Structure formats: structure tokens, C-alpha cells
Tab-separated table of C-alpha atoms and ligand atoms in Angstrom:
chain	number	residue	atom	x	y	z
A	268	MET	CA	0.000	0.000	0.000
A	269	SER	CA	1.385	3.428	-0.947
A	270	VAL	CA	-0.028	6.882	-0.295
A	271	HIS	CA	-2.051	6.943	-3.526
A	272	ILE	CA	-2.434	3.231	-4.391
A	273	SER	CA	-4.130	0.794	-2.008
A	274	ALA	CA	-3.016	-2.493	-3.640
A	275	THR	CA	-0.861	-4.775	-1.528
A	276	LYS	CA	2.712	-5.306	-2.754
A	277	GLY	CA	2.093	-8.570	-4.638
A	278	GLU	CA	-0.997	-7.272	-6.399
A	279	ILE	CA	0.806	-5.105	-8.990
A	280	ALA	CA	2.565	-6.740	-11.971
A	281	LYS	CA	6.106	-5.913	-13.130
A	282	VAL	CA	4.687	-4.321	-16.283
A	283	VAL	CA	2.018	-1.629	-15.976
A	284	LEU	CA	-0.025	0.025	-18.732
A	285	LEU	CA	-0.946	3.554	-17.727
A	286	PRO	CA	-3.624	5.608	-19.525
A	287	GLY	CA	-4.516	9.001	-18.081
A	288	ASP	CA	-8.184	8.106	-17.783
A	289	PRO	CA	-9.365	5.718	-15.019
A	290	LEU	CA	-12.337	4.607	-17.146
A	291	ARG	CA	-10.012	3.728	-20.041
A	292	ALA	CA	-8.036	1.607	-17.579
A	293	GLN	CA	-11.248	-0.118	-16.498
A	294	PHE	CA	-12.361	-0.620	-20.131
A	295	ILE	CA	-9.048	-2.219	-21.162
A	296	ALA	CA	-8.901	-4.414	-18.070
A	297	GLU	CA	-12.485	-5.640	-18.466
A	298	ASN	CA	-12.196	-6.234	-22.207
A	299	TYR	CA	-8.662	-7.579	-22.615
A	300	LEU	CA	-7.436	-9.121	-19.351
A	301	GLU	CA	-8.285	-12.607	-18.171
A	302	ASN	CA	-9.538	-12.575	-14.568
A	303	PRO	CA	-9.066	-8.837	-13.968
A	304	LYS	CA	-9.062	-7.947	-10.286
A	305	LEU	CA	-9.592	-4.393	-9.039
A	306	VAL	CA	-6.562	-3.852	-6.777
A	307	SER	CA	-6.820	-0.110	-6.039
A	308	LYS	CA	-9.524	2.531	-6.237
A	309	THR	CA	-8.018	5.236	-4.022
A	310	ARG	CA	-9.338	8.620	-5.270
A	311	ASN	CA	-11.326	6.623	-7.888
A	312	VAL	CA	-8.069	6.099	-9.797
A	313	LEU	CA	-8.595	2.472	-10.780
A	314	TYR	CA	-5.911	-0.222	-10.981
A	315	TYR	CA	-6.614	-3.760	-12.237
A	316	THR	CA	-4.305	-6.769	-12.378
A	317	GLY	CA	-4.989	-9.813	-14.539
A	318	THR	CA	-3.338	-11.868	-17.262
A	319	TYR	CA	-3.016	-11.291	-20.978
A	320	LYS	CA	-1.967	-14.310	-23.072
A	321	GLY	CA	-0.801	-15.843	-19.791
A	322	LYS	CA	1.355	-12.923	-18.575
A	323	GLU	CA	0.433	-10.887	-15.510
A	324	ILE	CA	-0.209	-7.239	-16.387
A	325	THR	CA	-1.513	-4.292	-14.358
A	326	ILE	CA	-3.575	-1.550	-15.984
A	327	GLY	CA	-4.170	1.638	-14.013
A	328	ALA	CA	-4.524	5.371	-14.483
A	329	SER	CA	-1.946	8.163	-14.211
A	330	GLY	CA	-4.397	11.047	-14.021
A	331	MET	CA	-3.625	14.154	-16.058
A	332	GLY	CA	-0.393	16.134	-16.113
A	333	CYS	CA	3.193	15.750	-14.900
A	334	PRO	CA	2.412	16.137	-11.177
A	335	SER	CA	-0.112	13.300	-11.315
A	336	ILE	CA	1.889	10.805	-13.398
A	337	GLY	CA	4.922	11.812	-11.341
A	338	ILE	CA	3.192	10.506	-8.209
A	339	TYR	CA	1.719	7.300	-9.662
A	340	SER	CA	4.789	6.221	-11.623
A	341	TYR	CA	7.120	6.932	-8.676
A	342	GLU	CA	5.015	4.848	-6.282
A	343	LEU	CA	4.682	2.025	-8.849
A	344	TYR	CA	8.444	1.895	-9.467
A	345	THR	CA	9.600	2.320	-5.873
A	346	GLU	CA	6.892	0.723	-3.707
A	347	TYR	CA	5.640	-2.056	-5.993
A	348	GLY	CA	8.854	-3.104	-7.798
A	349	VAL	CA	7.419	-2.231	-11.222
A	350	GLU	CA	10.084	-2.500	-13.947
A	351	THR	CA	8.255	-1.098	-16.988
A	352	ILE	CA	5.505	1.471	-17.449
A	353	ILE	CA	3.900	2.018	-20.844
A	354	ARG	CA	1.775	5.134	-20.943
A	355	ILE	CA	-1.130	4.745	-23.406
A	356	GLY	CA	-2.551	8.194	-23.997
A	357	THR	CA	-4.172	10.597	-26.391
A	358	CYS	CA	-2.582	13.638	-27.995
A	359	GLY	CA	-3.351	16.655	-30.130
A	360	GLY	CA	-1.665	16.915	-33.540
A	361	TYR	CA	0.120	20.208	-34.226
A	362	SER	CA	-0.166	19.824	-38.014
A	363	LYS	CA	-2.588	18.472	-40.599
A	364	ASP	CA	0.052	15.845	-41.512
A	365	LEU	CA	-1.250	13.801	-38.572
A	366	LYS	CA	-4.706	12.218	-38.819
A	367	ILE	CA	-7.178	11.296	-36.071
A	368	PHE	CA	-6.361	7.758	-34.770
A	369	ASP	CA	-2.714	7.882	-35.977
A	370	ILE	CA	-0.441	6.180	-33.429
A	371	ILE	CA	2.845	7.635	-32.136
A	372	ASN	CA	5.531	5.696	-30.257
A	373	VAL	CA	7.265	8.576	-28.471
A	374	ASP	CA	11.023	8.868	-28.931
A	375	ASN	CA	11.589	12.044	-26.866
A	376	ALA	CA	9.301	14.306	-24.859
A	377	ALA	CA	10.153	18.017	-24.910
A	378	SER	CA	8.739	20.261	-22.218
A	379	GLU	CA	8.801	23.618	-20.467
A	380	SER	CA	8.134	21.606	-17.296
A	381	THR	CA	10.538	22.005	-14.377
A	382	TYR	CA	9.651	18.487	-13.182
A	383	ALA	CA	12.917	16.727	-14.148
A	384	GLN	CA	15.087	19.575	-12.891
A	385	TYR	CA	13.330	20.093	-9.562
A	386	ALA	CA	12.597	16.436	-8.781
A	387	TRP	CA	15.877	14.834	-9.847
A	388	GLU	CA	18.247	17.616	-10.919
A	389	ILE	CA	18.081	16.338	-14.501
A	390	PRO	CA	18.752	19.458	-16.580
A	391	GLY	CA	17.297	20.334	-19.958
A	392	ASP	CA	14.006	20.323	-21.747
A	393	LEU	CA	14.137	16.914	-23.479
A	394	MET	CA	13.612	13.456	-21.920
A	395	LYS	CA	14.089	10.216	-23.873
A	396	HIS	CA	12.047	7.023	-23.553
A	397	GLN	CA	13.869	4.620	-21.198
A	398	GLY	CA	15.029	1.025	-21.768
A	399	ASN	CA	13.938	-1.398	-24.480
A	400	ALA	CA	10.148	-0.948	-24.323
A	401	TYR	CA	10.204	1.555	-27.216
A	402	ASP	CA	12.035	-0.905	-29.507
A	403	ILE	CA	9.737	-3.754	-28.484
A	404	ILE	CA	6.698	-1.595	-29.280
A	405	ASN	CA	8.128	-0.857	-32.752
A	406	GLU	CA	8.844	-4.571	-33.401
A	407	THR	CA	5.398	-5.565	-32.137
A	408	ALA	CA	3.718	-2.953	-34.319
A	409	LYS	CA	5.455	-4.466	-37.382
A	410	GLU	CA	4.298	-7.960	-36.422
A	411	LEU	CA	0.701	-6.751	-35.961
A	412	GLY	CA	0.728	-4.660	-39.158
A	413	ILE	CA	0.102	-1.464	-37.177
A	414	VAL	CA	1.708	1.713	-38.519
A	415	VAL	CA	3.392	3.703	-35.740
A	416	LYS	CA	5.178	7.008	-36.085
A	417	ASN	CA	8.425	7.410	-34.104
A	418	HIS	CA	8.054	11.062	-33.230
A	419	ASN	CA	9.093	13.547	-30.587
A	420	VAL	CA	6.123	15.042	-28.729
A	421	HIS	CA	5.550	18.079	-26.562
A	422	THR	CA	4.567	17.441	-22.925
A	423	SER	CA	2.648	20.549	-21.885
A	424	ASP	CA	1.069	21.691	-18.621
A	425	ILE	CA	-1.504	23.513	-20.726
A	426	PHE	CA	-4.576	22.158	-22.517
A	427	TYR	CA	-6.302	25.494	-23.258
A	428	ARG	CA	-4.203	28.470	-24.360
A	429	LYS	CA	-4.638	31.962	-25.868
A	430	SER	CA	-2.202	31.642	-28.768
A	431	GLU	CA	-2.655	29.096	-31.564
A	432	ASP	CA	1.081	29.203	-32.372
A	433	VAL	CA	3.052	26.005	-31.772
A	434	PRO	CA	5.067	26.596	-28.558
A	435	ALA	CA	8.799	27.239	-28.993
A	436	VAL	CA	9.998	24.072	-27.253
A	437	ALA	CA	7.824	21.971	-29.588
A	438	THR	CA	9.246	23.687	-32.661
A	439	LYS	CA	12.804	23.368	-31.312
A	440	TYR	CA	12.552	19.555	-31.180
A	441	GLY	CA	10.227	18.952	-34.141
A	442	CYS	CA	7.373	17.761	-31.937
A	443	THR	CA	4.386	16.772	-34.044
A	444	ALA	CA	1.862	16.492	-31.197
A	445	VAL	CA	1.107	17.547	-27.633
A	446	GLU	CA	0.173	15.553	-24.534
A	447	MET	CA	0.698	16.129	-20.824
A	448	GLU	CA	2.656	13.317	-19.083
A	449	ALA	CA	5.490	11.606	-21.003
A	450	PHE	CA	8.227	14.005	-19.844
A	451	ALA	CA	7.673	13.278	-16.134
A	452	LEU	CA	7.308	9.540	-16.701
A	453	PHE	CA	10.602	9.397	-18.611
A	454	ALA	CA	12.300	11.540	-15.926
A	455	ASN	CA	11.188	9.220	-13.105
A	456	ALA	CA	12.277	6.167	-15.077
A	457	GLN	CA	15.694	7.661	-15.883
A	458	HIS	CA	16.285	8.643	-12.259
A	459	LEU	CA	15.255	5.215	-10.954
A	460	GLY	CA	16.913	3.109	-13.703
A	461	LYS	CA	13.554	1.729	-14.885
A	462	LYS	CA	11.901	1.285	-18.300
A	463	ALA	CA	9.285	3.623	-19.731
A	464	ALA	CA	7.578	4.158	-23.067
A	465	THR	CA	4.632	6.191	-24.295
A	466	ILE	CA	2.204	5.273	-27.056
A	467	LEU	CA	-0.278	7.949	-28.103
A	468	THR	CA	-3.346	7.994	-30.339
A	469	VAL	CA	-4.106	11.283	-32.048
A	470	SER	CA	-7.464	12.448	-30.654
A	471	ASP	CA	-7.434	16.084	-31.827
A	472	ILE	CA	-6.041	17.936	-34.835
A	473	ILE	CA	-5.339	21.358	-33.406
A	474	PRO	CA	-5.244	23.432	-36.658
A	475	THR	CA	-8.593	22.069	-37.919
A	476	GLY	CA	-10.367	21.678	-34.584
A	477	GLU	CA	-11.259	18.009	-35.352
A	478	PHE	CA	-11.585	15.843	-32.235
A	479	ILE	CA	-12.992	12.558	-30.969
A	480	SER	CA	-15.525	12.297	-28.137
A	481	ALA	CA	-14.844	11.442	-24.502
A	482	GLU	CA	-16.472	8.040	-25.078
A	483	GLU	CA	-14.163	7.329	-28.037
A	484	ARG	CA	-11.172	8.405	-25.894
A	485	GLU	CA	-12.282	5.769	-23.397
A	486	LYS	CA	-13.160	2.933	-25.782
A	487	ALA	CA	-12.175	3.395	-29.439
A	488	LEU	CA	-8.411	3.112	-29.105
A	489	HIS	CA	-8.264	-0.632	-29.848
A	490	ARG	CA	-5.148	-0.727	-31.999
A	491	MET	CA	-3.126	1.149	-29.372
A	492	MET	CA	-4.480	-1.101	-26.613
A	493	GLU	CA	-3.616	-4.284	-28.524
A	494	LEU	CA	-0.179	-2.941	-29.444
A	495	ALA	CA	0.586	-2.058	-25.817
A	496	LEU	CA	-0.634	-5.423	-24.507
A	497	ASP	CA	1.220	-7.477	-27.123
A	498	ALA	CA	4.397	-5.487	-26.418
A	499	ALA	CA	3.926	-5.780	-22.652
A	500	ILE	CA	3.961	-9.586	-22.716
A	501	LYS	CA	7.518	-9.482	-24.152
A	502	LEU	CA	8.848	-7.247	-21.353
B	219	R1P	O1	-5.777	10.504	-22.795
B	219	R1P	P1	-4.777	10.771	-21.709
B	219	R1P	O2	-3.935	9.569	-21.414
B	219	R1P	O3	-5.385	11.319	-20.440
B	219	R1P	O4	-3.778	11.889	-22.280
B	219	R1P	C1	-4.129	13.184	-22.741
B	219	R1P	O5	-5.463	13.560	-22.430
B	219	R1P	C2	-5.507	14.452	-21.318
B	219	R1P	C3	-6.088	15.762	-21.764
B	219	R1P	O6	-7.359	15.580	-22.309
B	219	R1P	C4	-4.071	14.589	-20.822
B	219	R1P	O7	-3.849	13.651	-19.803
B	219	R1P	C5	-3.301	14.267	-22.097
B	219	R1P	O8	-1.972	13.860	-21.905
B	220	URA	O1	-2.838	17.052	-24.164
B	220	URA	C1	-3.617	16.891	-25.094
B	220	URA	C2	-4.257	15.661	-25.345
B	220	URA	C3	-5.109	15.542	-26.375
B	220	URA	N1	-5.329	16.611	-27.164
B	220	URA	C4	-4.721	17.796	-26.948
B	220	URA	O2	-4.949	18.747	-27.677
B	220	URA	N2	-3.877	17.902	-25.920
């Protein structure tokens, strides 16, 4: 039991899939895991452990933003012995070159966030994915015939903003899309010597204003879910 997760130590698997949304975690667990067991519901942030193709996997939520994923990923790595976290999230495309439902396997997350600096004294505005999960996701995508884009993304603290211009840090690193957690996840994993990857489905195209509904964000991300699960069983 940690401050924000009520599971007992043996109830969390070594590999955890981490969407932002607790109801997406519940949907994946109930539709893909064999014998899913609810192991934590502190603050209504749901964690389930079950098996997928015979391997034990935990699926839980990170909440939104660097502070929230910073807490959950730190407790999972340090209090539950988790070795790998794969974030499975949604993102907004900065250009019309991306299409709704495109999938990105994040190489680097660029951010204005002070999280890495102030938490772990890791300087700079770019954090890389950690360990071999990224490569395994790419290999698994090939096997499943799923097209993934290996892009840098922008991790922002901001969802709504005044200016429609692409923020400078995103331009600096060629980020094609924006989300809100990968930077802090990668920072925690680097500091702790753990593995972390982030797979994102494009849910909004910022220049055109296209977007998918909250229900689709919860349920219609099947290819990303299958990719993450089939990669997770190799980790
Ligand atoms: O769909 P999730 O995983 O929550 O990810 C994205 O969606 C949320 C914003 O709507 C932020 O958490 C952002 O990173
Ligand atoms: O952070 C996010 C996630 C989805 N769509 C956005 O525009 N931003």
C-alpha cells in the first residue's frame, strides 16, 4: 500500500499500462485481461491486475499532467517493484500531416516543465524514452501490421491556451503532437533506472479543430491497446 495506491505489494505486476483516464483503464482491463481484479480505487483512480496471453499485467490510471503521473509512476516503481511502465494516452496533432487515430511511439518528450530539474536535478528540456520498451513496441507494431510514427512530442502543462502558435519548445525539437505526461514519466524512469515508453493515439487535430468524443477516448483506441498489450507480454 502506498499513499495513492491501495493495492498490496504482490498485487501489482512488473509491467504496468498507464492511460490518463481511469475509465479507459477499467475498459481495457475488463475487455482484454483474463480474470481482472480491481486492486486499487483510491481517489477513484482504478488499478486492475490480470493476465493477458498468460502474462500478468496491471492496468491503471496516471491522471492528467506531470504532477499526477509523477506521483503514480514513482510509487509504482519504488513501492511495488514495477520495472516497466507504458503510458497509453491521447494527444493533439500540431499539423494536418497527422490524422485522427494515428499512433505515435514517443522517442523524446520536450517540455517547459521544471519536473525533471526540480525532482531529480536532470537538466534540460528533453527526456528520452527509457530502456527497451520503445524498440519492443516498434517490433510488435510491425508484427501486428500497425503503422506507428516514431516522433518527438511536446509534454505541456496547458490544454487550453490563448495563442494558436506552436510553442517554442515543440518547434525546437520537431514535436508533431502535444500531450501532458510523457516528460515526467521518462524523468522518473531515468532517475530510478527503470523502463518507460509512451504510445499515443491522435485524438485532436489542433489546426482544424477536429476531435474525438470522450467516449471514443475511453473505448475506441483498440489498436493502441492491442499494441501495448502485445508489447507488454515481451517485457
Ligand atoms: O488521454 P490521456 O492519457 O489522459 O492523455 C491526454 O489527455 C488528457 C487531456 O485531455 C491529458 O492527460 C493528455 O496527456
Ligand atoms: O494534451 C492533449 C491531449 C489531447 N489533445 C490535446 O490537444 N492535448
